[in-house]
GROMACS .gro file of C-alpha atoms in nm:
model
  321
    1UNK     CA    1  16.694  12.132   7.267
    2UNK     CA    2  16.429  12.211   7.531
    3UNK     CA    3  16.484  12.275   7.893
    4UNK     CA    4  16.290  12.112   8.133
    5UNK     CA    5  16.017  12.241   8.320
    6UNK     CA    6  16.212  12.139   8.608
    7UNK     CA    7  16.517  12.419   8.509
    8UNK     CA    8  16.195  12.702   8.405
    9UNK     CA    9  15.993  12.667   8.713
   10UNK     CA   10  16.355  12.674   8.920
   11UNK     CA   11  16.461  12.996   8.702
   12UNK     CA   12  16.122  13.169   8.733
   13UNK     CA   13  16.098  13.142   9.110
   14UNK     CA   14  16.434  13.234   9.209
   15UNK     CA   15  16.443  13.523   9.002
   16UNK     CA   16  16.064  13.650   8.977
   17UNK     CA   17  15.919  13.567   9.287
   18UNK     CA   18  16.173  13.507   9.566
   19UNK     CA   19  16.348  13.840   9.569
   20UNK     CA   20  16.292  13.848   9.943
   21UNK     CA   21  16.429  13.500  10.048
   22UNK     CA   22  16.706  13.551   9.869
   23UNK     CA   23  16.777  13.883  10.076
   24UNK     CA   24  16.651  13.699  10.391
   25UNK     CA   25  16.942  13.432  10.305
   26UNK     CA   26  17.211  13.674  10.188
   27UNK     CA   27  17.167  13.797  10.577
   28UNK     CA   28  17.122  13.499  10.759
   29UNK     CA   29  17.271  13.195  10.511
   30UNK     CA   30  17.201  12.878  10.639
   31UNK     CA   31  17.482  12.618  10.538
   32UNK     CA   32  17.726  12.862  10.554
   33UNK     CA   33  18.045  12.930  10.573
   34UNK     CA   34  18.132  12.677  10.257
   35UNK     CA   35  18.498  12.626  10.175
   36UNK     CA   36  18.557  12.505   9.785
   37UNK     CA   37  18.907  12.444   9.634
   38UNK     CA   38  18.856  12.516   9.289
   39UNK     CA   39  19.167  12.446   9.066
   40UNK     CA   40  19.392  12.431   9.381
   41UNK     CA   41  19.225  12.808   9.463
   42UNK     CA   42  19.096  12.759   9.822
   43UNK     CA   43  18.774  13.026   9.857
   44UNK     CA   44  18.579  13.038  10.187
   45UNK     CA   45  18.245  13.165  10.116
   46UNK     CA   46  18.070  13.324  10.473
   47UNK     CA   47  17.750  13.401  10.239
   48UNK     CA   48  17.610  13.335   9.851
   49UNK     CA   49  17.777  13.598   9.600
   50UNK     CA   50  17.505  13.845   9.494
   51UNK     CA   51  17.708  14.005   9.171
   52UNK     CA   52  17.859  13.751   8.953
   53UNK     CA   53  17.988  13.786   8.676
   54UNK     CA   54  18.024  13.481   8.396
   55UNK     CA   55  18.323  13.519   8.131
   56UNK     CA   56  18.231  13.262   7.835
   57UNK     CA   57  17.847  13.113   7.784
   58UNK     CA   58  17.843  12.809   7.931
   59UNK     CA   59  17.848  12.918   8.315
   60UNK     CA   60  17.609  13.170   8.246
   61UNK     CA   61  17.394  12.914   8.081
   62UNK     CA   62  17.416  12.717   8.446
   63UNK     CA   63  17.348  12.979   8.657
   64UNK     CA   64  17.026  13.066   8.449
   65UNK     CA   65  16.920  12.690   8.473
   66UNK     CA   66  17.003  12.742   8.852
   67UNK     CA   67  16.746  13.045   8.892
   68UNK     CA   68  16.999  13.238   8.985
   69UNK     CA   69  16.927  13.495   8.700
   70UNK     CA   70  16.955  13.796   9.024
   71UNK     CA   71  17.250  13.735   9.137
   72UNK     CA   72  17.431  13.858   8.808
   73UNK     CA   73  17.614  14.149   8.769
   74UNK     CA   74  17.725  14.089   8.400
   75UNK     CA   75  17.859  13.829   8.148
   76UNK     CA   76  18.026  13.819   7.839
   77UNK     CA   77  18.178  13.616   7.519
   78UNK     CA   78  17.805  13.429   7.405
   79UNK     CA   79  17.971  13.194   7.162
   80UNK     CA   80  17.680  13.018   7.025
   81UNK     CA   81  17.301  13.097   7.003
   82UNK     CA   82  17.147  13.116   7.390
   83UNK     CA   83  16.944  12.817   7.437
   84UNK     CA   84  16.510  12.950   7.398
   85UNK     CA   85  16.440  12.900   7.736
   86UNK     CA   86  16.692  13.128   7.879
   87UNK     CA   87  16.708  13.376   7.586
   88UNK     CA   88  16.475  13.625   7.785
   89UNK     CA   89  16.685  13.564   8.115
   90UNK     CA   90  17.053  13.596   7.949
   91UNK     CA   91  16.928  13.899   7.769
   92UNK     CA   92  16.803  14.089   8.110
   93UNK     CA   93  17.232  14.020   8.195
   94UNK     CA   94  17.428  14.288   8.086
   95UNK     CA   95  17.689  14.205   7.842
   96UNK     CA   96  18.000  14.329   7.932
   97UNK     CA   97  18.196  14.249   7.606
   98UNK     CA   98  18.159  14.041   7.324
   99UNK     CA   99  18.475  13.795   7.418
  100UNK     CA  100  18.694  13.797   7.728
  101UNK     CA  101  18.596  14.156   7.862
  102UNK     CA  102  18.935  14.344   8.040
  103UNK     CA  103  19.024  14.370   8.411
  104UNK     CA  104  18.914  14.727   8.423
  105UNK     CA  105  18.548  14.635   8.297
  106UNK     CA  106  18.490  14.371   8.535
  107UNK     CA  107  18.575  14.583   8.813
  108UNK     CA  108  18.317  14.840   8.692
  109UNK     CA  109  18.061  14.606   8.722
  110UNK     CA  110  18.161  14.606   9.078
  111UNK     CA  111  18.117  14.148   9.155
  112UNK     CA  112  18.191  13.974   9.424
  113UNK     CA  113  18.234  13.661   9.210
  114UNK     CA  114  18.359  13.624   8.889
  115UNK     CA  115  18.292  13.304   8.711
  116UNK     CA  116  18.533  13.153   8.411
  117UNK     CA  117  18.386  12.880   8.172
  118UNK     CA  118  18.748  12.869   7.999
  119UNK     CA  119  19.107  12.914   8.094
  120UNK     CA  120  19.167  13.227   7.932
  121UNK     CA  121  18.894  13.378   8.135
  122UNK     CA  122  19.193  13.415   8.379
  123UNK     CA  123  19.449  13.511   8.131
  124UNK     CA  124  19.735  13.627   8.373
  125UNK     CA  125  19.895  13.796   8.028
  126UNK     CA  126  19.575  13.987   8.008
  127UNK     CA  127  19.545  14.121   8.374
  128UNK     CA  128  19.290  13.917   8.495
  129UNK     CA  129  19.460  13.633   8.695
  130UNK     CA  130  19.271  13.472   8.964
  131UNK     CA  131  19.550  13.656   9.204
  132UNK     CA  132  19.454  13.992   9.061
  133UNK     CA  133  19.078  13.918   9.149
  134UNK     CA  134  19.188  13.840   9.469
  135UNK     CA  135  19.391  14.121   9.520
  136UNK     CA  136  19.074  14.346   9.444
  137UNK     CA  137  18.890  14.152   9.684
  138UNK     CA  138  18.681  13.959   9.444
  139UNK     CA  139  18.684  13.602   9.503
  140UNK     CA  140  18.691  13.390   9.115
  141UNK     CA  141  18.565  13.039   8.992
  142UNK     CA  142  18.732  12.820   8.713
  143UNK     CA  143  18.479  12.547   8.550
  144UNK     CA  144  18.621  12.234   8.627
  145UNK     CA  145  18.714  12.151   8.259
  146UNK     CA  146  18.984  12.410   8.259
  147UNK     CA  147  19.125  12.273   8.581
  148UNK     CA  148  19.409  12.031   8.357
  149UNK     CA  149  19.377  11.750   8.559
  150UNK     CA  150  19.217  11.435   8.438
  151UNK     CA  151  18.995  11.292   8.174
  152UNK     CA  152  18.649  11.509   8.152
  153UNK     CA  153  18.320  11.331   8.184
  154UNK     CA  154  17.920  11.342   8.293
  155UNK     CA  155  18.036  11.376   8.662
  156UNK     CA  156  18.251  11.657   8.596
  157UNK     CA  157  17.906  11.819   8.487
  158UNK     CA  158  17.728  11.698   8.768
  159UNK     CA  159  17.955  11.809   9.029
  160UNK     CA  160  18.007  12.140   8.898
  161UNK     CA  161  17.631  12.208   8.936
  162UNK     CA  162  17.650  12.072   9.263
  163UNK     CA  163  17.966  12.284   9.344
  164UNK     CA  164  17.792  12.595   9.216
  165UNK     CA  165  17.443  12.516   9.386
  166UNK     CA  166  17.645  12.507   9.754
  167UNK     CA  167  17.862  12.830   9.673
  168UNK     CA  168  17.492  13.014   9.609
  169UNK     CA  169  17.325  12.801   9.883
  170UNK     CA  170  17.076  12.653   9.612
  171UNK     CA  171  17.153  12.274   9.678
  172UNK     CA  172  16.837  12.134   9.647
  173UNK     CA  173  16.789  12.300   9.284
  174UNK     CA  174  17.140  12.159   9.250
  175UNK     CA  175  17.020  11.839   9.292
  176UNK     CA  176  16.678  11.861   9.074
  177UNK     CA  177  16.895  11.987   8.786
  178UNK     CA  178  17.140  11.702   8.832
  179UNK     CA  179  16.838  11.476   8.847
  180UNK     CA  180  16.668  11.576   8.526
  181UNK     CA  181  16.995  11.571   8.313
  182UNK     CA  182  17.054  11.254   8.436
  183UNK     CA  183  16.719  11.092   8.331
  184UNK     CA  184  16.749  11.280   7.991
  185UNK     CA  185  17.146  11.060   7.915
  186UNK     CA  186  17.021  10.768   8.043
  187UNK     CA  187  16.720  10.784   7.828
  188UNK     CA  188  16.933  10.875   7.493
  189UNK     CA  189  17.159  10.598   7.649
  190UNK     CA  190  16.891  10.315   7.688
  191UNK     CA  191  16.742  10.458   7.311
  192UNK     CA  192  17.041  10.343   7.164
  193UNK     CA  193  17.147  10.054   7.309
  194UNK     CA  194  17.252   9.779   7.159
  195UNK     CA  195  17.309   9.941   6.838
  196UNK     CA  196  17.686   9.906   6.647
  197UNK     CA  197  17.912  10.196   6.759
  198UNK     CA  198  17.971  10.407   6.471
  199UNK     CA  199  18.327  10.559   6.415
  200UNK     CA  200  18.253  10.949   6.483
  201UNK     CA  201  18.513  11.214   6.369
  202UNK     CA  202  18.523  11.523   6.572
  203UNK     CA  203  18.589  11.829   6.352
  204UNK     CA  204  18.648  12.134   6.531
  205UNK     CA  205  18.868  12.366   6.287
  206UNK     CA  206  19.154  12.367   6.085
  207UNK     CA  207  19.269  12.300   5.707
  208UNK     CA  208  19.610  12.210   5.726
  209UNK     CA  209  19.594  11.969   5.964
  210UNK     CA  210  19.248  11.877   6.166
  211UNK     CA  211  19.211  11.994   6.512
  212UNK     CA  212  18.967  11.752   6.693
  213UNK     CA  213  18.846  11.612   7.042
  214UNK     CA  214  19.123  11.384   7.192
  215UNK     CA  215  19.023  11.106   7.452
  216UNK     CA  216  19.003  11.323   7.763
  217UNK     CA  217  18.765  11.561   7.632
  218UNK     CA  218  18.388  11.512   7.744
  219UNK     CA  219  18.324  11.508   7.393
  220UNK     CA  220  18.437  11.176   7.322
  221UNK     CA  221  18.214  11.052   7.632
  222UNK     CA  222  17.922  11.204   7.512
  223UNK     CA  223  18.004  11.046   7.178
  224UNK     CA  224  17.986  10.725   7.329
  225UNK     CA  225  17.653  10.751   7.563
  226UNK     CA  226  17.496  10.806   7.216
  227UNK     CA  227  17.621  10.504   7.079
  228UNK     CA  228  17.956  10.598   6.897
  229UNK     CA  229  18.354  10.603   6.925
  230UNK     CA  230  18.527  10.890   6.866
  231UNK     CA  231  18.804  10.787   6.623
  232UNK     CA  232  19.053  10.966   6.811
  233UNK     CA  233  19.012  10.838   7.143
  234UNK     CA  234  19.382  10.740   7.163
  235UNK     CA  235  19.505  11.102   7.160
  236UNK     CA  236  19.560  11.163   7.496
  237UNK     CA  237  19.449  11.513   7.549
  238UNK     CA  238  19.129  11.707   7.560
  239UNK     CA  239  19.226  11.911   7.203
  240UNK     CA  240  19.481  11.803   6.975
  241UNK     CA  241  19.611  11.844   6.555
  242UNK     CA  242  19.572  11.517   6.372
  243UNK     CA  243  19.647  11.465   6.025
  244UNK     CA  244  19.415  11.433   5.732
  245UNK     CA  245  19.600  11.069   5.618
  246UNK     CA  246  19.480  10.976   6.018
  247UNK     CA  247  19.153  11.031   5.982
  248UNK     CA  248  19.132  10.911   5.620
  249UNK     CA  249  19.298  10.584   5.779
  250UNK     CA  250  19.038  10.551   6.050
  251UNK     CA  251  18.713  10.564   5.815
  252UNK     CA  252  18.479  10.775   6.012
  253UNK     CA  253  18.115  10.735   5.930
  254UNK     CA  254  17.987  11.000   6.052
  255UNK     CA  255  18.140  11.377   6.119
  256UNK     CA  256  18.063  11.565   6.441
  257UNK     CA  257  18.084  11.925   6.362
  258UNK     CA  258  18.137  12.185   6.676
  259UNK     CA  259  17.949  12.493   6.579
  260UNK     CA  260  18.065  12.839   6.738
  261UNK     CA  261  18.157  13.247   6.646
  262UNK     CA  262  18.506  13.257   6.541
  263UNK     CA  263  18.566  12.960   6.365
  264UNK     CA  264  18.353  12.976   6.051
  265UNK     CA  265  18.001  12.867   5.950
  266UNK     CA  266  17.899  12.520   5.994
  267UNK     CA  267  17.793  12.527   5.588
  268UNK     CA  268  18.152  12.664   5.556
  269UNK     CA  269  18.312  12.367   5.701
  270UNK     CA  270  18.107  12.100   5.524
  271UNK     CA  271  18.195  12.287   5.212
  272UNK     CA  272  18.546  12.236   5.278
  273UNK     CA  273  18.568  11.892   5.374
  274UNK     CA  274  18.302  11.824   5.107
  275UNK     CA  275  18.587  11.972   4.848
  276UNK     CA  276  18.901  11.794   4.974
  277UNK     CA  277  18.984  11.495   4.691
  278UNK     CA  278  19.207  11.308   5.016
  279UNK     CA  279  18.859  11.291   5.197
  280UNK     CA  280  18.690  11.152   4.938
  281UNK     CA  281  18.616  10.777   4.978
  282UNK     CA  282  18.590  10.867   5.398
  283UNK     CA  283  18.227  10.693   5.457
  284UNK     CA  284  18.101  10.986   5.639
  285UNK     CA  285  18.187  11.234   5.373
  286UNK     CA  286  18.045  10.984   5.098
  287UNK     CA  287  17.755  10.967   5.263
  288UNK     CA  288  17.714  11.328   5.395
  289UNK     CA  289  17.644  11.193   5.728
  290UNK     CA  290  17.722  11.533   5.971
  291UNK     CA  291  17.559  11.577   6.308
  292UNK     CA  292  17.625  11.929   6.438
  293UNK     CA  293  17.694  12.057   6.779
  294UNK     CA  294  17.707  12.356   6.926
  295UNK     CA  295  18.071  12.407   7.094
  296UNK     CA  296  17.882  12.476   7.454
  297UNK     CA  297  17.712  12.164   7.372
  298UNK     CA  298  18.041  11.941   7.429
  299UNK     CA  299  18.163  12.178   7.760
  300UNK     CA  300  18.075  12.127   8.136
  301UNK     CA  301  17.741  12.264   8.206
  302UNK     CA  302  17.416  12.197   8.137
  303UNK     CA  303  17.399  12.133   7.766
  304UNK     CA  304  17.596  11.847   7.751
  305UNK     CA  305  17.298  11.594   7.868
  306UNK     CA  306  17.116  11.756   7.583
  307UNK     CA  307  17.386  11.667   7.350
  308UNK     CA  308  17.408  11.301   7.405
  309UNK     CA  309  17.018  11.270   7.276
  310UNK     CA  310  17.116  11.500   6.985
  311UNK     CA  311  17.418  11.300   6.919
  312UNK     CA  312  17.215  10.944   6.936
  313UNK     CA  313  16.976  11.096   6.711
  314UNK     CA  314  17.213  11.174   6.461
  315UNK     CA  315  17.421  10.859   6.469
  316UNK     CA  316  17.107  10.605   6.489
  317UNK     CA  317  16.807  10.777   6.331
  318UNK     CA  318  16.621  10.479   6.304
  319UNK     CA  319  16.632  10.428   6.725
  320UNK     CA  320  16.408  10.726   6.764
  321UNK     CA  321  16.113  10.638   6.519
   0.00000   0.00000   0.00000
């Protein structure tokens, strides 16, 4: 996957070259005070944040893409390779721990922001509820995802750049980012079109039982904007256990595999469904048809545009000769 010039020349500027403006609008913000409710979390923001710092990859990832590379005071919990573009960038960010760093280490790196990708950034079991930010006078963000709401889709991704390019008084990027990702879905979109929807199983983890993408995840959207159905569509939640017999019943041709640290390799997952007698006469393990993603891939932020070409690729080859 390759970033646009669009996101490089944004990231370069902001943090390379424009130093000075972004003191100049730290002091005198225009557009501000901003007011978001975030996950029923009302935050009134009388300036942009200048030390943020992003628990989980994906929010990182967006505020790179955002040029907002200065105004980061740490992050932490990369779950999956950092995309080329912004290797250099998200390697100038100190990492503050290698999953979901503690209360007392966030403080140290002394933010006025802190930015969750997941839930558990915000584990209140862990000390860091959004009330004990708050109580230390550091104002917190939830990605939208994690909010429990509704169904997640392309918008959710496109308003949380928006949301994030108004909290940092970047709107205009915002919108150029929005722009570009756009173009690059409806692209894989148009690529594909027309073509049969192929019956796409989802596997995340698991060997007792399968633990896939239900029909409110963005995954099973993206699935579709490449030309697909997600085989599970009818489980009506983001995440959810299904049996081995279900997806043996509902003949998946091809196998989406979510790649990330934790949850073994992706060659150790093909081995084991490769093994499994039960999965046998499944088309997609017949025919060895995997397409793999990267689990930041299917989440709301930028990669997710990137993922529905990827995903099109893999499920109609023949589209993109």
């Amino acid at each position: 996957m390759v970033l646009s010039s669009v996101l490089l020349t944004t990231g370069c500027g902001a943090s390379d070259e424009s130093g000075a403006d972004a003191e100049a609008t730290a002091a005198a913000p225009e557009g501000f005070p901003v007011t978001i409710d975030n996950c029923g979390v009302k935050t009134t923001y009388d300036k942009p944040p200048s030390r943020v710092v992003t628990i989980h990859q994906h929010p990182a990832e967006l505020m790179l893409a955002l040029g907002l590379k200065d105004r980061m005071a740490g992050t932490a919990f990369p779950d999956s390779a950092v995309l080329p573009e912004l290797k250099k960038d998200y390697e100038s960010v100190p990492e503050l721990a290698e999953r979901e760093p503690s209360f007392e280490t966030v403080l140290d790196a002394e933010p006025d922001l802190v930015y969750g990708g997941y839930g558990s950034a915000f584990d209140e079991k862990e000390g860091r509820s959004r009330k004990a930010f708050a109580d230390a006078g550091i104002d917190s963000y939830l990605n939208r995802e994690y909010c429990g709401e509704k169904t997640v889709t392309m918008k959710d991704t496109y308003d949380e750049i928006r949301t994030i390019g108004k909290i940092f008084g970047v709107p205009d990027r915002a919108d150029e980012l929005v722009a570009d990702l756009e173009d690059r879905v409806g692209k894989a979109a148009a690529t594909v079109e027309g073509e049969p929807e192929l019956p796409v199983f989802v596997y995340d983890s698991g060997d007792k039982s399968a633990f896939t993408a239900g029909g409110k995840s963005l995954g099973t959207e993206l699935i579709r904007l490449a030309g697909g159905e997600n085989v599970f569509t009818d489980l009506d939640d983001v995440f959810g256990d299904v049996s081995w017999e279900q997806v043996v019943e509902r003949k998946p041709e091809v196998i989406a595999i979510y790649d990330y640290a934790g949850a073994g390799s992706v060659g150790e997952k093909k081995k084991f469904l490769l093994s499994q007698p039960a999965l046998a006469d499944v088309p997609a393990i017949r025919n060895k048809r995997f397409v793999v993603l990267p689990l930041t891939a299917t989440l709301v932020g930028i990669r997710s545009a990137y993922a529905v070409e990827d995903l099109a690729r893999g499920l109609h080859p023949e589209s993109f000769r």
